[in-house]
Tab-separated table of C-alpha atoms in Angstrom:
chain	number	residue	atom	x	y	z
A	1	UNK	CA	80.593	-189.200	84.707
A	2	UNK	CA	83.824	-190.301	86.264
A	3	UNK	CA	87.116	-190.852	84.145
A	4	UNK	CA	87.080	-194.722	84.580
A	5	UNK	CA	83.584	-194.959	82.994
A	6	UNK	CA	83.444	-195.823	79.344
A	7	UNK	CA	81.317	-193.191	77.575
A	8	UNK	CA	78.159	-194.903	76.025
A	9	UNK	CA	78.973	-193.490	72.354
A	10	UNK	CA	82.138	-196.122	72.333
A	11	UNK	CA	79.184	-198.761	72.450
A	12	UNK	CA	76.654	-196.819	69.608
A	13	UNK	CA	74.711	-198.844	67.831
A	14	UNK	CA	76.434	-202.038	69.213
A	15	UNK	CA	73.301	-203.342	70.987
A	16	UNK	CA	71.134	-203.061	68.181
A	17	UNK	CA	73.965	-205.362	66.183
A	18	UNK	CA	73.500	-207.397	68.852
A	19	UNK	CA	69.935	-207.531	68.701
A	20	UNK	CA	69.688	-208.089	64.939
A	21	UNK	CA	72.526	-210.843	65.232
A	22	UNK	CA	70.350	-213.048	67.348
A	23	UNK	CA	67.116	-212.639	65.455
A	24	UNK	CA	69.013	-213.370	61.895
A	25	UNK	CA	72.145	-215.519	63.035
A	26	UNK	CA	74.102	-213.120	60.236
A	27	UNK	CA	77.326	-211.791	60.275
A	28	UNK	CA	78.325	-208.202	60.609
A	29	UNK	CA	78.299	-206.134	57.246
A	30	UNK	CA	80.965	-203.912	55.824
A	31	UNK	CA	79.741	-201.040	57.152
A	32	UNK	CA	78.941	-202.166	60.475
A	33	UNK	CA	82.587	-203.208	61.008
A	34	UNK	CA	84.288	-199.946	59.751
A	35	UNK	CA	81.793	-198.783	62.206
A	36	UNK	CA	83.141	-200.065	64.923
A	37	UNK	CA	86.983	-199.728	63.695
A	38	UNK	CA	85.852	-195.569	63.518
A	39	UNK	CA	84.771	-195.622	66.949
A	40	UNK	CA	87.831	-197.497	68.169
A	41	UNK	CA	90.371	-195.351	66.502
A	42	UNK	CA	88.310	-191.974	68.095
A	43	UNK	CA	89.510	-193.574	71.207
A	44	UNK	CA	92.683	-190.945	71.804
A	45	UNK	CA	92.757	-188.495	68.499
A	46	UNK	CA	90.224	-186.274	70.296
A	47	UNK	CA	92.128	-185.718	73.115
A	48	UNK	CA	95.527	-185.336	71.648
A	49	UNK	CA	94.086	-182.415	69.390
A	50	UNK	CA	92.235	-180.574	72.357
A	51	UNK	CA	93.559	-181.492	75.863
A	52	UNK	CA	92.226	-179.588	77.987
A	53	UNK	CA	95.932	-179.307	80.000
A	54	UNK	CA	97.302	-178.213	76.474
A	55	UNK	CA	95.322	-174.723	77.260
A	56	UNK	CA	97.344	-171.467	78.776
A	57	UNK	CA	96.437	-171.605	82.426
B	1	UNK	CA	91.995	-200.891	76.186
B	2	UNK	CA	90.782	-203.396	79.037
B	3	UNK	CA	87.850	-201.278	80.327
B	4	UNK	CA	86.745	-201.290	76.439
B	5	UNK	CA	86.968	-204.316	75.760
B	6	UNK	CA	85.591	-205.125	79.103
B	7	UNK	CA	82.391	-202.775	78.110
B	8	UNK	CA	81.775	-204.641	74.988
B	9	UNK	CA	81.016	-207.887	76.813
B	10	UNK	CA	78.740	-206.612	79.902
B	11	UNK	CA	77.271	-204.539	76.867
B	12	UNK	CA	76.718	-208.237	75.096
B	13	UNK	CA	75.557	-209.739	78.428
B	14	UNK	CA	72.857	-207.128	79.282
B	15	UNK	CA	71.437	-207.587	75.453
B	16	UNK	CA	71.990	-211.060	75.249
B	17	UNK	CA	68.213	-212.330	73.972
B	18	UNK	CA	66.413	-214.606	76.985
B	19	UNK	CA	64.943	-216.997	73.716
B	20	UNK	CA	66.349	-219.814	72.174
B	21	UNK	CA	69.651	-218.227	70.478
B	22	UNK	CA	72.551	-219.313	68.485
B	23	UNK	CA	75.124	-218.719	70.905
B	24	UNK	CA	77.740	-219.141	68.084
B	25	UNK	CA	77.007	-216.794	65.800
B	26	UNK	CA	76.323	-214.510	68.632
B	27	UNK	CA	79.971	-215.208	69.847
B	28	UNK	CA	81.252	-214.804	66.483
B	29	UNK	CA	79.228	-210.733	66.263
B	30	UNK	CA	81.080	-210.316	69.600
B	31	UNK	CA	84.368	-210.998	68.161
B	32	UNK	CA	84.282	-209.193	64.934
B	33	UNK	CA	82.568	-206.291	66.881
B	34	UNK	CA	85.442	-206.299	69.899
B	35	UNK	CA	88.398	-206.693	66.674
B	36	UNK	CA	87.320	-204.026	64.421
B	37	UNK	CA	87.411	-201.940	67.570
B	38	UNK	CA	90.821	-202.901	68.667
B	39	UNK	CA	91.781	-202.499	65.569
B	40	UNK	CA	90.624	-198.906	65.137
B	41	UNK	CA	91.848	-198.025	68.693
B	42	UNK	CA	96.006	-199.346	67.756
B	43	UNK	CA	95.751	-197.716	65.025
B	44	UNK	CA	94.768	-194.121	66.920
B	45	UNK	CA	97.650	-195.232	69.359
B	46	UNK	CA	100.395	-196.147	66.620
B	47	UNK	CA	99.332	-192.293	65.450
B	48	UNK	CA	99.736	-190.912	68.999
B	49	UNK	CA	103.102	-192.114	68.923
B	50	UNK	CA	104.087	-190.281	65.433
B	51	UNK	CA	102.406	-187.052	66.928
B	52	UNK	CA	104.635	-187.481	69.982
B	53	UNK	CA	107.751	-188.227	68.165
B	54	UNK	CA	107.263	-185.757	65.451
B	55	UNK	CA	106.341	-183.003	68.887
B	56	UNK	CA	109.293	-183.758	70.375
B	57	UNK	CA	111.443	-183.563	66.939
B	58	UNK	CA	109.956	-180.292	66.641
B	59	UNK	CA	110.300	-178.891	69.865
B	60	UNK	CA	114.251	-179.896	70.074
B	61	UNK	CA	115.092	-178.309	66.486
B	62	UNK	CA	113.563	-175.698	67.961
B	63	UNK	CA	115.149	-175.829	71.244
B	64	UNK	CA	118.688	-175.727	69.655
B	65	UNK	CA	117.728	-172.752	67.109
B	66	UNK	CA	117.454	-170.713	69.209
B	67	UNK	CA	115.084	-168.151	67.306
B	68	UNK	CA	112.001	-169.372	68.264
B	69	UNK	CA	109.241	-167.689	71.044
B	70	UNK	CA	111.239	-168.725	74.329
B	71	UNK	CA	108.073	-168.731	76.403
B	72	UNK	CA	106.245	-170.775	74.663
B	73	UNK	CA	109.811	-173.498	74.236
B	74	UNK	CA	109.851	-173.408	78.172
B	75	UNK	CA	106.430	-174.384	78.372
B	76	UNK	CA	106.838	-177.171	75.899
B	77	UNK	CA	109.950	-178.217	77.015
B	78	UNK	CA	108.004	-179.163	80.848
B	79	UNK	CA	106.803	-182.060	78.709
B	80	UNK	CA	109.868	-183.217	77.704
B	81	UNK	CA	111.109	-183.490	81.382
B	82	UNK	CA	112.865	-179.833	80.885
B	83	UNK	CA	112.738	-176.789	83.190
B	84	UNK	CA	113.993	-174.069	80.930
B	85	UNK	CA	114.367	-171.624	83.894
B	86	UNK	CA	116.864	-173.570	85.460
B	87	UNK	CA	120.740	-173.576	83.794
B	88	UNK	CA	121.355	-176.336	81.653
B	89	UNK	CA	124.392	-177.657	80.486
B	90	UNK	CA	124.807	-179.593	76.968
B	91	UNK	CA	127.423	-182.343	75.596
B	92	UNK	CA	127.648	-182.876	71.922
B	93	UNK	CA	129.463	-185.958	70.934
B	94	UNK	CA	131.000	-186.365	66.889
B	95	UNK	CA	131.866	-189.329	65.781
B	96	UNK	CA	133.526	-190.916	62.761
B	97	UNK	CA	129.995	-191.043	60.896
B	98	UNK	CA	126.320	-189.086	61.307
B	99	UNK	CA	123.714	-191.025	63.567
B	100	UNK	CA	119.915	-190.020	63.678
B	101	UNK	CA	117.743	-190.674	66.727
B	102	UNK	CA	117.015	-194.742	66.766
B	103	UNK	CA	120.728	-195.762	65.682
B	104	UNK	CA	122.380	-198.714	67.421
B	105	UNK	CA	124.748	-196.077	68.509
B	106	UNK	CA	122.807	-193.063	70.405
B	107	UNK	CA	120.439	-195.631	71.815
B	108	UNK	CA	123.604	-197.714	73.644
B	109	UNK	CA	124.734	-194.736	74.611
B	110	UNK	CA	120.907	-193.575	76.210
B	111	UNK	CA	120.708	-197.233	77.710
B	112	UNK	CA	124.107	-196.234	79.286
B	113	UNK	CA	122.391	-193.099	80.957
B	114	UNK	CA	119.439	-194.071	82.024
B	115	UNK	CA	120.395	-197.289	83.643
B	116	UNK	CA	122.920	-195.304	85.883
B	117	UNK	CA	121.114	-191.933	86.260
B	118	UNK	CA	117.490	-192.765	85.385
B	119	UNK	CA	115.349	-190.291	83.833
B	120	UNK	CA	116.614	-187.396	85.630
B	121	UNK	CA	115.527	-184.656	83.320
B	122	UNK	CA	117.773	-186.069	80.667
B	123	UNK	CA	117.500	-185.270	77.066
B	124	UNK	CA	119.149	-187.268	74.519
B	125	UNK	CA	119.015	-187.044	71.090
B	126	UNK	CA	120.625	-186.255	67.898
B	127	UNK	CA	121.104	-183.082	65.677
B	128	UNK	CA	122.575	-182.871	62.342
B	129	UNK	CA	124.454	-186.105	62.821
B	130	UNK	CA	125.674	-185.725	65.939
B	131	UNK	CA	124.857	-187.224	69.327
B	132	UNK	CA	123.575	-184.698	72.364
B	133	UNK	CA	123.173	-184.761	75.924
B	134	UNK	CA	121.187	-181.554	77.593
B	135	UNK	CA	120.965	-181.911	81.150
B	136	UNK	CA	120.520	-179.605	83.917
B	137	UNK	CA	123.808	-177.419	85.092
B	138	UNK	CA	125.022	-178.565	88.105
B	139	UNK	CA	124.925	-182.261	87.166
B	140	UNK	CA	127.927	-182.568	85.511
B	141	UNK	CA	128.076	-186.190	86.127
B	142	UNK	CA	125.550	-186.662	83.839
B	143	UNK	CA	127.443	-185.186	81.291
B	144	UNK	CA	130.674	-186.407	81.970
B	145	UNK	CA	129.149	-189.621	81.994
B	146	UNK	CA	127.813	-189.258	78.359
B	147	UNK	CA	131.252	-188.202	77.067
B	148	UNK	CA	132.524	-191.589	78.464
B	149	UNK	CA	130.282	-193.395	76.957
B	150	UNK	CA	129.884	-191.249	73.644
B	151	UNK	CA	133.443	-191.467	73.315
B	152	UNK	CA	133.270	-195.226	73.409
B	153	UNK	CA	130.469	-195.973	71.631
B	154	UNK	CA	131.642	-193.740	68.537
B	155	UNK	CA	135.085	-195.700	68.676
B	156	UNK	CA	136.922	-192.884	70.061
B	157	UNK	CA	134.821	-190.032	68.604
B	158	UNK	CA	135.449	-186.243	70.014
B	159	UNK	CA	133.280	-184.836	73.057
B	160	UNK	CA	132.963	-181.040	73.625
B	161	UNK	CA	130.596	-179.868	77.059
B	162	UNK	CA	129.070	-176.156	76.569
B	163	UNK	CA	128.602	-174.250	80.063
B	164	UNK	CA	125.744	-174.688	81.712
B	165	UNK	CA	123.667	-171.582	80.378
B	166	UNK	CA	120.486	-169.888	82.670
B	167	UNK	CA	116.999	-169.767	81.028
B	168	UNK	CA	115.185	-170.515	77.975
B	169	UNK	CA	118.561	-169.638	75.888
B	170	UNK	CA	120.564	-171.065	77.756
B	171	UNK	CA	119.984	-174.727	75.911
B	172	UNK	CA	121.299	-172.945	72.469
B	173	UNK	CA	124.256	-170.890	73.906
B	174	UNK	CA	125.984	-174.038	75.587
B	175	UNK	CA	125.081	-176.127	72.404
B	176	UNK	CA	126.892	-173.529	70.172
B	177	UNK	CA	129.819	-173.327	72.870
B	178	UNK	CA	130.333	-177.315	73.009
B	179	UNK	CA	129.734	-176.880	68.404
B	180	UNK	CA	132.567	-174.281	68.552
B	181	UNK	CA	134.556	-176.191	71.007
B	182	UNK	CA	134.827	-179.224	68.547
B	183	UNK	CA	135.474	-176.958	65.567
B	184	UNK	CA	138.172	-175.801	67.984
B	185	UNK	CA	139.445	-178.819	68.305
B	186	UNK	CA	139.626	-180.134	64.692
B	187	UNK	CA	141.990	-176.880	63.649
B	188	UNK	CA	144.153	-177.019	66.576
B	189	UNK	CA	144.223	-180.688	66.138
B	190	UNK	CA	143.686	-181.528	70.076
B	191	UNK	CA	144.027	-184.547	71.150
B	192	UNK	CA	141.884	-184.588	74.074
B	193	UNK	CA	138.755	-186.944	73.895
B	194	UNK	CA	136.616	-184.813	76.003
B	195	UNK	CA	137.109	-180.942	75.705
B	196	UNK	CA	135.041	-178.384	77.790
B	197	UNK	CA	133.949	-175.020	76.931
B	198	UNK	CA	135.112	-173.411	80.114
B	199	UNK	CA	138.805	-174.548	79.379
B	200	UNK	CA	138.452	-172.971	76.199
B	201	UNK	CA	137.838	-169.688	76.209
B	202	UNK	CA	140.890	-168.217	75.385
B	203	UNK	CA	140.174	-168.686	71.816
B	204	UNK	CA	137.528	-166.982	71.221
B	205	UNK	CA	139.446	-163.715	72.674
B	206	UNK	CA	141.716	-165.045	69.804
B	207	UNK	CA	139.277	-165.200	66.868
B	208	UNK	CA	136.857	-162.312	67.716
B	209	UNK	CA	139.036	-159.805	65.723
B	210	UNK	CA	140.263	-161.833	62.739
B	211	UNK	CA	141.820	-158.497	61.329
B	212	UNK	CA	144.561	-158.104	64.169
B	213	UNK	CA	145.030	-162.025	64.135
B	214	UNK	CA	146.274	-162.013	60.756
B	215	UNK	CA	148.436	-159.032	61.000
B	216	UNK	CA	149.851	-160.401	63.529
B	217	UNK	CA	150.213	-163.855	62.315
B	218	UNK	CA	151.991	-162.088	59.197
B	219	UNK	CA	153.949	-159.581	60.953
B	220	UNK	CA	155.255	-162.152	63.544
B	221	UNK	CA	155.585	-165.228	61.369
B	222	UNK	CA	155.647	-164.036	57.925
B	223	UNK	CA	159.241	-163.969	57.396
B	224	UNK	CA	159.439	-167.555	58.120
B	225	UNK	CA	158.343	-168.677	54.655
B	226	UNK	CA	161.388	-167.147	53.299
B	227	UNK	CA	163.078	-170.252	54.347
B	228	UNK	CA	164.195	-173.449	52.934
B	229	UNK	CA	161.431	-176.282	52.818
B	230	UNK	CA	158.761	-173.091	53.982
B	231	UNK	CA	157.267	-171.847	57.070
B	232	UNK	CA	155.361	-175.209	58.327
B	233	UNK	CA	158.844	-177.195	59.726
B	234	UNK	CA	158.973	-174.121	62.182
B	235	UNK	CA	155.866	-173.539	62.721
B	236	UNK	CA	155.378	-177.268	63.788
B	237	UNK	CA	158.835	-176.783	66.028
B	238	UNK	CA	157.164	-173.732	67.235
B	239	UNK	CA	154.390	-175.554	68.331
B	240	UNK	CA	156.100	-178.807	69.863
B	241	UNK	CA	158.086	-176.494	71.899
B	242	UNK	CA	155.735	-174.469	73.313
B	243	UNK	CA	153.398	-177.509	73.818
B	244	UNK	CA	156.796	-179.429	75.776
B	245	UNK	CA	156.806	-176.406	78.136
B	246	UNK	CA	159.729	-174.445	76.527
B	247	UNK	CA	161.768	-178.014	76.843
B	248	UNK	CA	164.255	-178.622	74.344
B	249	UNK	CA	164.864	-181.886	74.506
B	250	UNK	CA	161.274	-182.922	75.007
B	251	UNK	CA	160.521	-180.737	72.031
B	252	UNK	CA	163.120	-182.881	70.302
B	253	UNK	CA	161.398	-185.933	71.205
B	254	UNK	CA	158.462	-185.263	70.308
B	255	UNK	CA	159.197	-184.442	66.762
B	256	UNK	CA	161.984	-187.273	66.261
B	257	UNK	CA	164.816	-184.518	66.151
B	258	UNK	CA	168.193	-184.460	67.277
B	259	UNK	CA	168.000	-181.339	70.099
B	260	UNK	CA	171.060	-180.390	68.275
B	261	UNK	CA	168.685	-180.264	65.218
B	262	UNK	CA	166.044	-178.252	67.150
B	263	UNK	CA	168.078	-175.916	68.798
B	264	UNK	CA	169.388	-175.027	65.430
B	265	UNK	CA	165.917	-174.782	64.243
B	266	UNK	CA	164.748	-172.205	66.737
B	267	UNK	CA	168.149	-170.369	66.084
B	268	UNK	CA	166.643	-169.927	62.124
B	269	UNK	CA	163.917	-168.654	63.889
B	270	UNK	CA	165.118	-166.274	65.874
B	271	UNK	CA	167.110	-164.895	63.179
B	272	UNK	CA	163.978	-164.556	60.787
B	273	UNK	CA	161.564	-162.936	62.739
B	274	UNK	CA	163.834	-161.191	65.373
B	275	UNK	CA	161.912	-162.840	68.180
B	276	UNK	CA	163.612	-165.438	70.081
B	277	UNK	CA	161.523	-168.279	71.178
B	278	UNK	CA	163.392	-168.276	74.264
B	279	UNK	CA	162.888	-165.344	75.729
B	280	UNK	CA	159.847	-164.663	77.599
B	281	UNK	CA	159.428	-161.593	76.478
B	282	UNK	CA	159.607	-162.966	73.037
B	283	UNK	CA	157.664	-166.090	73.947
B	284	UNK	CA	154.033	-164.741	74.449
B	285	UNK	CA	153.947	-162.928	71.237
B	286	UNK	CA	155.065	-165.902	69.199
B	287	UNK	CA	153.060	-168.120	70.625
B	288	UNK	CA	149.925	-166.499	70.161
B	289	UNK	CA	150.782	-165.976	66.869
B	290	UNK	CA	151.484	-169.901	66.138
B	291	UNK	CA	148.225	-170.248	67.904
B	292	UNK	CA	146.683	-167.340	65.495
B	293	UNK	CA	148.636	-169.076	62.565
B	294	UNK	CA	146.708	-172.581	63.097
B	295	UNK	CA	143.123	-171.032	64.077
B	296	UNK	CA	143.371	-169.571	60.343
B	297	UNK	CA	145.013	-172.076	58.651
B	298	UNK	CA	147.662	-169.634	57.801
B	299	UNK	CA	150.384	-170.470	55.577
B	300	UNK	CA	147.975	-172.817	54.012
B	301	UNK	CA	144.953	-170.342	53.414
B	302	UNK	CA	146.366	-166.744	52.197
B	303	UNK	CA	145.955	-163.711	54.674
């Protein structure tokens, strides 16, 4: 996987929204969208707390 | 941000449903899906920013205690634009009130640097109120700059430049030289905006042994508070004459005396402590002992 590419788990479970969306015509439920604000916000902590640059070389 | 937000919609195209569909409401799960994450992803950048500004806090309190594991402080410092091996010189500026990092005042004074020097391994910030430059050691533009414009922007506040100091330590030693040289400065009551270290270290031959100092001091200058209205009106004429270059009359001037008056001040003098100001071989001894007298406070603070 190159750096540009956006890993799939930024998209989990966003298809299947997607899916159930267009069957129902509902809107997304409280869970779904702290879902999505968790997987947003996992965006850069992960790599602030274990860059691998940060490591003795 | 772009290629994520970019992801959600191909992501939305390639599951878009080939039947009959509310567009709309799929829209609408597109946009609540794409905010949320936005949302979430600020917020992880707002506290990337705290991390880095707390690091950096960190690693200059560190930096300028000078106790810490050097190895590991010139490693960190790389980040900050710092390469501890190299000598590096600091400037600490003191003006009439404290400033933290973020004040009007230390960030004219950065936009000041880095619009004529860039980011050329420049660190500015503040510590315990005060406003400091570390740079490396043979740019002494850089620093010379920042006392220009410390100077102004603290409305004439006082400037002291440490050495420029080799390795890890080096930040520290030239700090506490440029600390030392404003402490200097307040007791001696020098009038010079910008004061540097390496013009300065006479005194700290002078202060090292405090014992001798004061016997001296005492020996040389005690007699003088025998006389009428006490030792400070000669010690002051002591000083203004020395400072005039042994003139008289510019002595005189300076301290809105007849030279009648002053010569007949430095005659009291002479006759109390048996050293004539005068004399060369006199000279030295009082001198350093009016210079001795001031760096303790002496006849102000008891010996």
């Amino acid at each position: 996987m190159t750096e540009l590419e956006i890993p799939e788990e930024y998209l989990a479970g966003y298809a299947q929204i997607l899916a159930e969306v267009a069957a129902t015509g509902r809107r997304l439920s409280r869970e779904e969208l702290t879902s999505r604000r968790a997987l947003g916000n996992r965006r850069l902590t992960p790599a602030t707390d274990c860059a691998p640059w940060s490591a003795p070389i | 941000m772009r290629a994520l937000v970019s992801a959600h919609l191909t992501a939305a195209r390639a599951a878009w449903p080939a039947g009959p569909t509310s567009a709309d409401s799929l829209l609408a799960a597109v946009q609540q899906v794409t905010d949320a994450f936005a949302e979430g992803f600020e917020r992880a950048q707002r506290q990337a920013v705290r991390q880095e500004e707390a690091a950096r806090r960190e690693f200059i309190d560190d930096l300028l205690y000078g106790r810490s594991d050097l190895g590991r402080l010139a490693e960190r410092a790389e980040r900050f634009g710092l390469r501890l091996s190299h000598a590096h010189a600091v400037a600490v500026a003191e003006g009439p009130t404290a400033y933290e990092e973020g004040d009007p005042v230390p960030r004219q004074v950065e936009r000041a640097l880095i619009s004529r020097f860039g980011d050329r391994s420049i660190l500015l910030t503040t510590k315990d109120g005060r406003l400091l430059c570390i740079a490396p050691g043979p740019q002494d533009e850089v620093l010379a700059h920042f006392a220009k414009q410390a100077h102004a922007a603290t409305d004439g506040g006082r400037v002291a430049i440490g050495r420029p100091q080799p390795g890890p330590g080096g930040v520290v030693h030239s700090y506490e030289e440029a600390l030392n040289a404003l402490e200097l400065a307040e007791r001696l009551e020098l009038e010079d905006p910008v004061l540097r270290a390496a013009d300065l270290l006479v005194y700290p031959v002078l202060t090292r042994d405090r014992q001798a100092m004061a016997e001296l001091v005492l020996a040389t200058l005690g007699p003088l508070t025998t006389a009428r209205g006490g030792a400070q009106p000669l010690l002051d004429t002591l000083t203004a004459y020395f400072d005039s270059g042994c003139v008289a009359a510019e002595a005189a001037r300076r301290l809105t005396l007849s030279v009648r008056a002053l010569t007949y001040r430095l005659e009291r003098i002479h006759k109390l402590t048996g050293a004539n100001p005068a004399d060369p071989a006199h000279r030295y001894m009082l001198q350093t002992a009016v210079i001795g007298a001031r760096l303790l406070d002496w006849p102000a603070e008891e010996l």
